[in-house]
Amino acid sequence: KDCRNGHNLTSDHNVSVLKTHGVDHLSYSELCVLLLQNDPLLLPEICLHYNKGHGPYGSCSFRKQCVKLHICQYFSQGECKFGTGCKRSHDFSNSENLEKLEKLGMRSELVSRLPSIYRNAHDIKNKSSPSIRVPPPPSWSQGTSERRGAGSVSPNTANQEESDQICLFHIWKSCSFQDKCSRVHFHLPYRWQVLDGGKWKDLRKMELVEEAYSNPARDGRTHTE
């Protein structure tokens, strides 16, 4: 309540800004995700010292008093090879991290999306790295399901690889090619689709799908209805 900054997204000024950038159709939650993914200054910082050394706190001398998140850095980038066997935490919602996030005013629904938010922020920052992120068809979907990312590579021809990639410059509202761009213009850096009758169709509530995909504790089953 003591914050000097505006908290009203529906003010005349903010609505005008949202319309200018073509994101006035997004919900409050979607806008939060978009901003967090594209502005690294908004994301809570992950403690690098926690990710070094040995013991439950790594080489972090502040231990429980540390104001940064104690999360596996590689997990936040979608690159941890140890999975559940990792000695660093993969849980943004454990008591220690949750307390820090709540002090920053982060809502619970955003906390649950942090794995995918950090991963997408990493993808956007390292847009030149060609990472493949196409999981096997999940049990909750009919047909073939695929995640198309801002740096994902399709196993077909070079032209199709290019046309299947999401244009990061469009997300940043700075694509100079506009309608002539060879890449996909989409408002998120990922796009979950299902192959239905020979055509790719967007899944509804794909943010929930992305959240489930990014959470190793989930069993690969979620619902989009």
XYZ file of N, CA and C in Angstrom:
675
model
N 0.819 -1.214 0.000
C 0.000 0.000 0.000
C 0.854 1.267 0.000
N 2.135 1.123 0.344
C 3.022 2.283 0.373
C 3.781 2.464 -0.938
N 3.512 1.623 -1.914
C 4.218 1.708 -3.197
C 3.830 2.985 -3.935
N 4.835 3.676 -4.478
C 4.591 4.941 -5.185
C 4.235 4.727 -6.650
N 4.415 3.511 -7.137
C 4.125 3.226 -8.541
C 2.674 2.800 -8.734
N 2.175 3.037 -9.938
C 0.792 2.693 -10.237
C 0.556 1.194 -10.271
N -0.611 0.763 -9.803
C -0.981 -0.651 -9.802
C -2.201 -0.906 -10.677
N -2.623 0.072 -11.438
C -3.853 -0.032 -12.224
C -3.546 -0.171 -13.714
N -3.745 -1.371 -14.241
C -3.477 -1.606 -15.658
C -4.559 -1.031 -16.561
N -5.699 -0.695 -15.980
C -6.816 -0.207 -16.798
C -6.919 1.317 -16.805
N -5.899 1.998 -16.311
C -5.909 3.460 -16.393
C -5.811 3.873 -17.857
N -6.248 5.076 -18.175
C -6.230 5.546 -19.566
C -4.830 5.453 -20.165
N -3.833 5.861 -19.380
C -2.453 5.834 -19.873
C -2.005 4.411 -20.187
N -2.234 3.489 -19.234
C -1.766 2.117 -19.423
C -2.508 1.398 -20.542
N -3.800 1.643 -20.660
C -4.574 1.035 -21.748
C -4.046 1.508 -23.093
N -3.698 2.799 -23.169
C -3.149 3.351 -24.407
C -1.818 2.687 -24.759
N -0.969 2.487 -23.751
C 0.332 1.839 -23.974
C 0.144 0.391 -24.424
N -0.774 -0.318 -23.778
C -1.026 -1.712 -24.131
C -1.544 -1.839 -25.558
N -2.425 -0.917 -25.949
C -2.960 -0.946 -27.313
C -1.873 -0.635 -28.337
N -1.003 0.300 -27.991
C 0.091 0.661 -28.895
C 0.972 -0.541 -29.213
N 1.183 -1.382 -28.204
C 2.054 -2.547 -28.384
C 1.273 -3.812 -28.736
N -0.025 -3.681 -28.930
C -0.830 -4.810 -29.374
C -1.014 -5.917 -28.361
N -0.953 -5.579 -27.066
C -1.115 -6.610 -26.037
C -2.283 -6.292 -25.100
N -3.189 -5.430 -25.550
C -4.321 -5.052 -24.707
C -5.316 -6.195 -24.527
N -5.213 -7.241 -25.357
C -6.127 -8.381 -25.252
C -5.665 -9.391 -24.202
N -4.444 -9.241 -23.691
C -3.914 -10.196 -22.722
C -4.499 -9.957 -21.337
N -4.650 -11.032 -20.578
C -5.132 -10.917 -19.208
C -4.015 -10.384 -18.310
N -4.377 -10.037 -17.083
C -3.384 -9.541 -16.124
C -2.269 -10.569 -15.930
N -2.662 -11.833 -15.772
C -1.680 -12.892 -15.557
C -0.767 -13.051 -16.764
N -1.337 -12.988 -17.966
C -0.541 -13.124 -19.189
C 0.436 -11.963 -19.348
N 0.002 -10.766 -18.971
C 0.885 -9.600 -19.043
C 2.051 -9.741 -18.066
N 1.748 -10.249 -16.871
C 2.808 -10.455 -15.880
C 3.857 -11.428 -16.413
N 3.387 -12.517 -17.006
C 4.305 -13.512 -17.561
C 5.144 -12.904 -18.677
N 4.494 -12.144 -19.562
C 5.194 -11.523 -20.690
C 6.272 -10.559 -20.207
N 5.948 -9.747 -19.204
C 6.906 -8.775 -18.680
C 8.063 -9.465 -17.964
N 7.750 -10.467 -17.156
C 8.795 -11.178 -16.424
C 9.768 -11.872 -17.373
N 9.230 -12.429 -18.457
C 10.078 -13.145 -19.408
C 10.985 -12.220 -20.199
N 10.532 -10.991 -20.422
C 11.261 -10.094 -21.316
C 12.081 -9.030 -20.609
N 11.895 -8.861 -19.305
C 12.669 -7.876 -18.552
C 13.385 -8.578 -17.406
N 14.668 -8.890 -17.559
C 15.400 -9.626 -16.527
C 15.466 -8.903 -15.191
N 15.269 -7.596 -15.199
C 15.312 -6.840 -13.945
C 14.105 -7.131 -13.064
N 13.032 -7.661 -13.666
C 11.820 -7.952 -12.905
C 11.868 -9.318 -12.233
N 12.672 -10.218 -12.762
C 12.744 -11.563 -12.199
C 13.608 -11.591 -10.940
N 13.138 -12.251 -9.877
C 13.971 -12.398 -8.679
C 15.289 -13.085 -9.031
N 16.363 -12.597 -8.458
C 17.694 -13.103 -8.808
C 17.970 -14.449 -8.149
N 18.591 -15.337 -8.888
C 18.990 -16.642 -8.360
C 20.409 -16.542 -7.808
N 20.615 -17.086 -6.622
C 21.910 -16.994 -5.937
C 22.946 -17.885 -6.629
N 23.976 -17.259 -7.180
C 25.029 -18.009 -7.862
C 25.918 -18.753 -6.874
N 26.096 -18.184 -5.677
C 26.938 -18.837 -4.666
C 26.277 -20.119 -4.162
N 24.945 -20.122 -4.103
C 24.217 -21.330 -3.710
C 24.507 -22.464 -4.686
N 24.739 -22.119 -5.940
C 24.971 -23.118 -6.981
C 26.423 -23.580 -7.057
N 27.259 -23.111 -6.129
C 28.662 -23.515 -6.085
C 28.966 -24.131 -4.722
N 30.012 -24.909 -4.654
C 30.418 -25.475 -3.373
C 29.582 -26.674 -2.968
N 29.703 -27.029 -1.691
C 29.038 -28.226 -1.175
C 28.088 -27.849 -0.042
N 27.327 -28.817 0.407
C 26.407 -28.585 1.502
C 25.074 -28.036 1.026
N 24.103 -27.937 1.927
C 22.742 -27.512 1.554
C 22.658 -26.076 1.051
N 23.640 -25.237 1.381
C 23.626 -23.841 0.935
C 24.764 -23.528 -0.032
N 25.462 -24.563 -0.496
C 26.572 -24.327 -1.409
C 27.618 -23.446 -0.758
N 28.073 -22.426 -1.472
C 29.055 -21.494 -0.912
C 28.412 -20.174 -0.495
N 27.081 -20.169 -0.359
C 26.380 -18.949 0.069
C 26.593 -18.726 1.561
N 27.276 -17.647 1.903
C 27.583 -17.357 3.306
C 26.382 -16.801 4.064
N 25.369 -16.328 3.336
C 24.188 -15.761 3.995
C 23.185 -16.838 4.414
N 23.305 -18.012 3.795
C 22.448 -19.159 4.117
C 20.964 -18.760 4.116
N 20.244 -18.958 5.205
C 18.808 -18.648 5.232
C 18.519 -17.158 5.131
N 19.492 -16.327 5.455
C 19.289 -14.875 5.396
C 19.485 -14.311 3.986
N 19.881 -15.133 3.047
C 20.109 -14.671 1.671
C 18.797 -14.192 1.056
N 18.843 -13.049 0.398
C 17.630 -12.478 -0.200
C 17.393 -13.008 -1.614
N 18.367 -13.744 -2.157
C 18.226 -14.299 -3.505
C 17.655 -15.713 -3.430
N 17.099 -16.170 -4.534
C 16.479 -17.491 -4.560
C 17.530 -18.591 -4.568
N 17.309 -19.602 -3.743
C 18.177 -20.770 -3.718
C 17.542 -21.840 -4.601
N 17.847 -21.747 -5.884
C 17.298 -22.621 -6.925
C 18.442 -23.069 -7.832
N 18.374 -24.291 -8.300
C 19.370 -24.788 -9.250
C 19.357 -23.921 -10.509
N 20.485 -23.329 -10.799
C 20.584 -22.435 -11.954
C 20.319 -23.178 -13.260
N 20.798 -24.403 -13.355
C 20.606 -25.176 -14.584
C 19.148 -25.585 -14.750
N 18.475 -25.859 -13.634
C 17.043 -26.168 -13.711
C 16.265 -24.971 -14.232
N 16.627 -23.768 -13.757
C 15.919 -22.560 -14.194
C 16.103 -22.306 -15.685
N 17.167 -22.874 -16.257
C 17.437 -22.720 -17.688
C 16.948 -23.919 -18.498
N 16.345 -24.892 -17.792
C 15.857 -26.089 -18.462
C 16.958 -27.027 -18.888
N 18.105 -26.977 -18.185
C 19.278 -27.733 -18.630
C 19.871 -28.642 -17.552
N 19.160 -28.857 -16.440
C 19.705 -29.705 -15.377
C 19.605 -31.173 -15.793
N 20.735 -31.872 -15.743
C 20.794 -33.270 -16.179
C 20.562 -34.251 -15.030
N 20.488 -33.735 -13.808
C 20.390 -34.628 -12.660
C 18.950 -34.920 -12.241
N 18.006 -34.088 -12.679
C 16.601 -34.317 -12.345
C 16.356 -34.329 -10.852
N 15.591 -35.333 -10.383
C 15.276 -35.422 -8.954
C 16.501 -35.756 -8.117
N 17.605 -36.183 -8.762
C 18.829 -36.497 -8.029
C 19.730 -35.299 -7.820
N 19.313 -34.131 -8.277
C 20.129 -32.920 -8.140
C 20.212 -32.500 -6.676
N 21.408 -32.084 -6.251
C 21.593 -31.664 -4.860
C 21.118 -30.235 -4.620
N 20.772 -29.516 -5.693
C 20.228 -28.164 -5.562
C 18.708 -28.208 -5.701
N 18.048 -27.251 -5.115
C 16.580 -27.237 -5.113
C 16.005 -26.932 -6.493
N 14.929 -27.644 -6.833
C 14.173 -27.382 -8.054
C 12.783 -26.852 -7.710
N 12.610 -26.440 -6.473
C 11.283 -26.064 -5.977
C 11.214 -24.577 -5.633
N 10.525 -23.814 -6.482
C 10.354 -22.389 -6.208
C 9.406 -22.145 -5.034
N 8.565 -23.116 -4.742
C 7.537 -22.906 -3.722
C 7.883 -23.542 -2.380
N 9.156 -23.929 -2.171
C 9.501 -24.402 -0.832
C 9.451 -23.219 0.131
N 9.427 -23.501 1.412
C 9.166 -22.451 2.403
C 10.160 -21.296 2.319
N 11.432 -21.612 2.086
C 12.462 -20.573 2.041
C 12.284 -19.655 0.837
N 12.108 -20.247 -0.339
C 11.938 -19.435 -1.549
C 10.593 -18.720 -1.572
N 9.555 -19.406 -1.101
C 8.217 -18.810 -1.117
C 8.158 -17.565 -0.242
N 8.843 -17.595 0.887
C 8.878 -16.426 1.771
C 9.505 -15.224 1.059
N 10.574 -15.466 0.313
C 11.239 -14.384 -0.427
C 10.337 -13.847 -1.532
N 9.651 -14.745 -2.232
C 8.783 -14.339 -3.338
C 7.567 -13.571 -2.832
N 7.031 -13.983 -1.695
C 5.876 -13.283 -1.123
C 6.259 -11.877 -0.676
N 7.485 -11.712 -0.179
C 7.952 -10.379 0.211
C 8.061 -9.459 -1.000
N 8.284 -10.061 -2.167
C 8.357 -9.284 -3.408
C 6.976 -9.028 -3.993
N 5.948 -9.564 -3.331
C 4.580 -9.333 -3.785
C 4.136 -10.238 -4.913
N 4.800 -11.366 -5.095
C 4.447 -12.257 -6.202
C 3.282 -13.153 -5.815
N 2.277 -13.192 -6.671
C 1.093 -14.007 -6.424
C 1.398 -15.493 -6.608
N 0.583 -16.323 -5.941
C 0.817 -17.768 -5.963
C 0.724 -18.350 -7.363
N -0.211 -17.814 -8.208
C -0.336 -18.372 -9.557
C 0.901 -18.088 -10.405
N 1.598 -16.976 -10.095
C 2.837 -16.677 -10.813
C 3.987 -17.539 -10.303
N 3.984 -17.820 -9.005
C 5.033 -18.672 -8.433
C 5.017 -20.039 -9.108
N 3.813 -20.571 -9.344
C 3.703 -21.890 -9.969
C 4.186 -21.883 -11.413
N 4.239 -20.694 -12.026
C 4.678 -20.598 -13.421
C 6.152 -20.215 -13.563
N 6.819 -20.002 -12.449
C 8.207 -19.541 -12.511
C 9.154 -20.476 -13.273
N 9.018 -21.811 -13.167
C 9.925 -22.661 -13.950
C 9.881 -22.349 -15.441
N 8.682 -22.207 -15.997
C 8.576 -21.913 -17.433
C 8.969 -20.473 -17.733
N 8.705 -19.544 -16.795
C 9.064 -18.140 -17.006
C 10.582 -17.981 -17.080
N 11.301 -18.589 -16.132
C 12.765 -18.503 -16.147
C 13.334 -19.180 -17.390
N 12.743 -20.316 -17.765
C 13.232 -21.029 -18.948
C 13.039 -20.189 -20.203
N 11.872 -19.578 -20.338
C 11.606 -18.760 -21.519
C 12.457 -17.496 -21.525
N 12.681 -16.915 -20.340
C 13.550 -15.740 -20.250
C 14.967 -16.101 -20.697
N 15.403 -17.298 -20.323
C 16.735 -17.769 -20.745
C 16.773 -17.970 -22.254
N 15.695 -18.536 -22.814
C 15.626 -18.746 -24.264
C 15.673 -17.418 -25.010
N 14.931 -16.443 -24.499
C 14.882 -15.134 -25.154
C 16.249 -14.451 -25.104
N 16.905 -14.534 -23.949
C 18.216 -13.908 -23.792
C 19.249 -14.562 -24.693
N 19.137 -15.872 -24.869
C 20.093 -16.619 -25.688
C 19.408 -17.098 -26.959
N 18.851 -16.144 -27.677
C 18.004 -16.471 -28.835
C 18.745 -17.188 -29.947
N 20.071 -17.115 -29.951
C 20.825 -17.744 -31.037
C 21.087 -19.221 -30.793
N 20.803 -19.696 -29.555
C 21.102 -21.094 -29.258
C 19.964 -21.993 -29.718
N 20.248 -22.965 -30.610
C 19.197 -23.826 -31.152
C 18.886 -24.998 -30.239
N 17.985 -24.812 -29.270
C 17.647 -25.879 -28.346
C 16.388 -26.600 -28.802
N 16.441 -27.941 -28.743
C 15.283 -28.735 -29.141
C 14.482 -29.062 -27.893
N 13.203 -28.727 -27.908
C 12.355 -29.023 -26.769
C 11.034 -29.586 -27.259
N 11.065 -30.769 -27.795
C 9.849 -31.426 -28.248
C 9.708 -32.712 -27.457
N 8.818 -32.765 -26.462
C 8.660 -33.951 -25.629
C 7.877 -35.028 -26.365
N 7.874 -36.270 -25.864
C 7.037 -37.303 -26.467
C 5.575 -36.966 -26.264
N 4.675 -37.526 -27.091
C 3.254 -37.205 -26.967
C 2.753 -37.492 -25.566
N 2.214 -36.504 -24.847
C 1.723 -36.718 -23.491
C 0.418 -37.490 -23.490
N 0.098 -38.108 -22.334
C -1.063 -38.976 -22.253
C -2.377 -38.233 -22.275
N -2.352 -36.901 -22.058
C -3.611 -36.162 -22.004
C -4.039 -35.653 -23.362
N -3.275 -35.913 -24.400
C -3.577 -35.340 -25.708
C -3.862 -36.412 -26.739
N -4.741 -36.108 -27.679
C -4.989 -36.990 -28.804
C -4.044 -36.613 -29.931
N -3.440 -37.603 -30.567
C -2.556 -37.310 -31.687
C -1.177 -36.895 -31.212
N -0.445 -36.212 -32.065
C 0.921 -35.794 -31.776
C 0.940 -34.380 -31.239
N 1.629 -34.186 -30.096
C 1.728 -32.855 -29.508
C 3.147 -32.352 -29.652
N 3.297 -31.040 -29.871
C 4.639 -30.487 -30.055
C 4.721 -29.106 -29.450
N 5.887 -28.828 -28.819
C 6.162 -27.495 -28.291
C 7.077 -26.794 -29.272
N 6.621 -25.672 -29.790
C 7.443 -24.899 -30.711
C 7.993 -23.700 -29.947
N 9.313 -23.600 -29.867
C 9.927 -22.550 -29.067
C 10.615 -21.498 -29.893
N 11.076 -20.454 -29.198
C 11.752 -19.349 -29.876
C 13.109 -19.774 -30.409
N 13.637 -20.891 -29.897
C 14.910 -21.374 -30.419
C 14.837 -22.823 -30.827
N 13.624 -23.341 -30.994
C 13.468 -24.758 -31.283
C 13.778 -25.071 -32.732
N 14.207 -26.311 -32.962
C 14.574 -26.727 -34.310
C 13.733 -27.920 -34.708
N 13.124 -27.851 -35.857
C 12.325 -28.944 -36.390
C 13.225 -29.855 -37.212
N 12.975 -31.169 -37.216
C 13.881 -32.096 -37.887
C 13.695 -32.166 -39.397
N 13.019 -31.220 -40.012
C 12.769 -31.252 -41.444
C 13.755 -30.374 -42.209
N 13.341 -29.776 -43.299
C 14.229 -28.982 -44.137
C 14.607 -27.686 -43.462
N 15.665 -27.041 -43.997
C 16.141 -25.784 -43.407
C 15.071 -24.712 -43.472
N 14.340 -24.637 -44.583
C 13.293 -23.623 -44.713
C 12.184 -23.849 -43.705
N 11.829 -25.116 -43.489
C 10.775 -25.399 -42.530
C 11.251 -25.133 -41.114
N 12.547 -25.411 -40.847
C 13.103 -25.105 -39.533
C 12.946 -23.622 -39.228
N 13.225 -22.799 -40.231
C 13.132 -21.353 -40.056
C 11.689 -20.918 -39.856
N 10.774 -21.468 -40.662
C 9.380 -21.039 -40.599
C 8.675 -21.549 -39.355
N 9.208 -22.608 -38.707
C 8.606 -23.144 -37.494
C 9.043 -22.389 -36.241
N 10.079 -21.581 -36.342
C 10.589 -20.875 -35.173
C 9.778 -19.617 -34.892
N 9.610 -19.317 -33.615
C 8.887 -18.113 -33.202
C 9.827 -16.917 -33.258
N 9.354 -15.834 -33.838
C 10.160 -14.620 -33.999
C 10.236 -13.854 -32.681
N 11.435 -13.788 -32.116
C 11.622 -13.064 -30.857
C 11.477 -11.561 -31.045
N 11.850 -11.069 -32.209
C 11.748 -9.632 -32.451
C 10.286 -9.181 -32.460
N 9.386 -10.082 -32.882
C 7.959 -9.752 -32.826
C 7.502 -9.635 -31.377
N 7.993 -10.525 -30.514
C 7.648 -10.460 -29.094
C 8.143 -9.155 -28.491
N 9.294 -8.706 -28.958
C 9.858 -7.432 -28.483
C 9.264 -6.230 -29.214
N 8.311 -6.483 -30.138
C 7.679 -5.414 -30.922
C 8.699 -4.671 -31.782
N 9.674 -5.421 -32.328
C 10.699 -4.755 -33.133
C 11.037 -5.520 -34.412
N 10.103 -6.347 -34.899
C 10.360 -7.089 -36.135
C 10.180 -6.163 -37.332
N 11.253 -5.951 -38.078
C 11.201 -5.030 -39.216
C 10.568 -5.668 -40.451
N 10.431 -7.007 -40.449
C 9.873 -7.690 -41.623
C 8.344 -7.731 -41.607
N 7.762 -7.585 -40.402
C 6.302 -7.586 -40.254
C 5.666 -8.799 -40.940
N 4.729 -8.566 -41.867
C 3.999 -9.660 -42.522
C 4.885 -10.531 -43.405
N 6.058 -10.016 -43.787
C 6.951 -10.764 -44.672
C 7.966 -11.608 -43.896
N 7.870 -11.593 -42.589
C 8.813 -12.348 -41.757
C 8.651 -13.847 -42.009
N 9.769 -14.557 -42.101
C 9.741 -15.995 -42.376
C 9.468 -16.817 -41.121
N 9.486 -16.165 -39.963
C 9.234 -16.877 -38.715
C 7.814 -16.611 -38.216
N 7.407 -17.415 -37.239
C 6.049 -17.321 -36.699
C 5.933 -16.120 -35.771
N 4.883 -15.320 -35.960
C 4.598 -14.206 -35.062
C 3.558 -14.658 -34.044
N 4.003 -14.785 -32.804
C 3.138 -15.258 -31.723
C 3.466 -14.452 -30.487
N 2.498 -14.302 -29.558
C 2.707 -13.420 -28.405
C 3.494 -14.076 -27.276
N 3.792 -15.376 -27.387
C 4.581 -16.080 -26.387
C 5.812 -16.696 -27.053
N 6.881 -16.924 -26.292
C 8.085 -17.521 -26.882
C 7.985 -19.040 -27.034
N 6.840 -19.609 -26.781
C 6.582 -21.026 -27.006
C 5.166 -21.159 -27.553
N 4.874 -22.298 -28.169
C 3.533 -22.509 -28.731
C 3.234 -24.004 -28.751
N 2.285 -24.414 -27.915
C 1.897 -25.816 -27.856
C 0.787 -26.069 -28.859
N 1.010 -27.066 -29.713
C 0.021 -27.415 -30.728
C -0.177 -28.925 -30.783
N -1.317 -29.341 -31.320
C -1.614 -30.752 -31.493
C -1.917 -31.004 -32.965
N -1.412 -32.117 -33.489
C -1.646 -32.475 -34.888
C -2.996 -33.170 -34.987
N -3.934 -32.521 -35.633
C -5.303 -33.018 -35.732
C -5.741 -33.003 -37.193
N -5.933 -34.179 -37.758
C -6.366 -34.251 -39.148
C -5.364 -33.690 -40.127
N -4.086 -33.822 -39.808
C -3.045 -33.323 -40.696
C -2.741 -31.850 -40.537
N -3.390 -31.177 -39.578
C -3.160 -29.751 -39.353
C -2.776 -29.509 -37.898
N -1.846 -28.555 -37.708
C -1.451 -28.172 -36.352
C -2.463 -27.183 -35.789
N -2.991 -27.490 -34.595
C -3.960 -26.610 -33.946
C -3.452 -26.229 -32.559
N -3.645 -24.949 -32.187
C -3.195 -24.481 -30.875
C -3.990 -25.151 -29.762
N -3.282 -25.538 -28.706
C -3.959 -26.046 -27.523
C -4.473 -24.884 -26.691
N -5.640 -25.061 -26.131
C -6.154 -24.040 -25.231
C -5.402 -24.106 -23.901
N -5.324 -22.969 -23.221
C -4.648 -22.884 -21.923
C -3.225 -23.430 -22.013
N -2.509 -23.015 -23.073
C -1.174 -23.563 -23.280
C -0.183 -23.142 -22.196
N -0.510 -22.079 -21.441
C 0.381 -21.699 -20.342
C 0.374 -22.772 -19.258
N -0.794 -23.412 -19.055
C -0.867 -24.504 -18.086
C -0.082 -25.714 -18.589
N -0.124 -25.940 -19.889
C 0.638 -27.034 -20.483
C 2.136 -26.777 -20.323
N 2.554 -25.537 -20.582
C 3.961 -25.167 -20.440
C 4.415 -25.304 -18.994
N 3.527 -24.925 -18.072
C 3.849 -25.037 -16.650
C 4.069 -26.495 -16.266
N 3.167 -27.385 -16.748
C 3.293 -28.811 -16.442
C 4.545 -29.398 -17.079
N 4.856 -28.968 -18.292
C 6.034 -29.458 -19.011
C 7.322 -29.041 -18.305
N 7.309 -27.861 -17.681
C 8.511 -27.322 -17.042
C 8.703 -27.838 -15.628
N 7.694 -28.526 -15.089
C 7.755 -28.986 -13.703
C 8.089 -30.477 -13.670
N 9.311 -30.850 -13.276
C 9.705 -32.263 -13.284
C 8.938 -33.108 -12.281
N 8.263 -32.467 -11.322
C 7.511 -33.209 -10.317
C 6.185 -33.718 -10.865
N 5.745 -33.119 -11.990
C 4.489 -33.547 -12.600
C 4.705 -34.822 -13.396
N 3.654 -35.628 -13.532
C 3.787 -36.920 -14.208
C 3.508 -36.855 -15.694
N 3.441 -35.643 -16.252
C 3.198 -35.501 -17.682
C 1.743 -35.449 -18.043
N 0.849 -35.443 -17.048
C -0.580 -35.421 -17.318
C -1.187 -34.116 -16.814
N -1.892 -33.431 -17.648
C -2.623 -32.241 -17.244
C -3.864 -32.152 -18.101
N -4.705 -31.175 -17.843
C -5.952 -31.050 -18.590
C -6.058 -29.650 -19.154
N -6.479 -29.552 -20.397
C -6.596 -28.257 -21.051
C -8.034 -27.855 -21.269
N -8.960 -28.675 -20.827
C -10.372 -28.320 -20.999
C -10.785 -27.341 -19.919
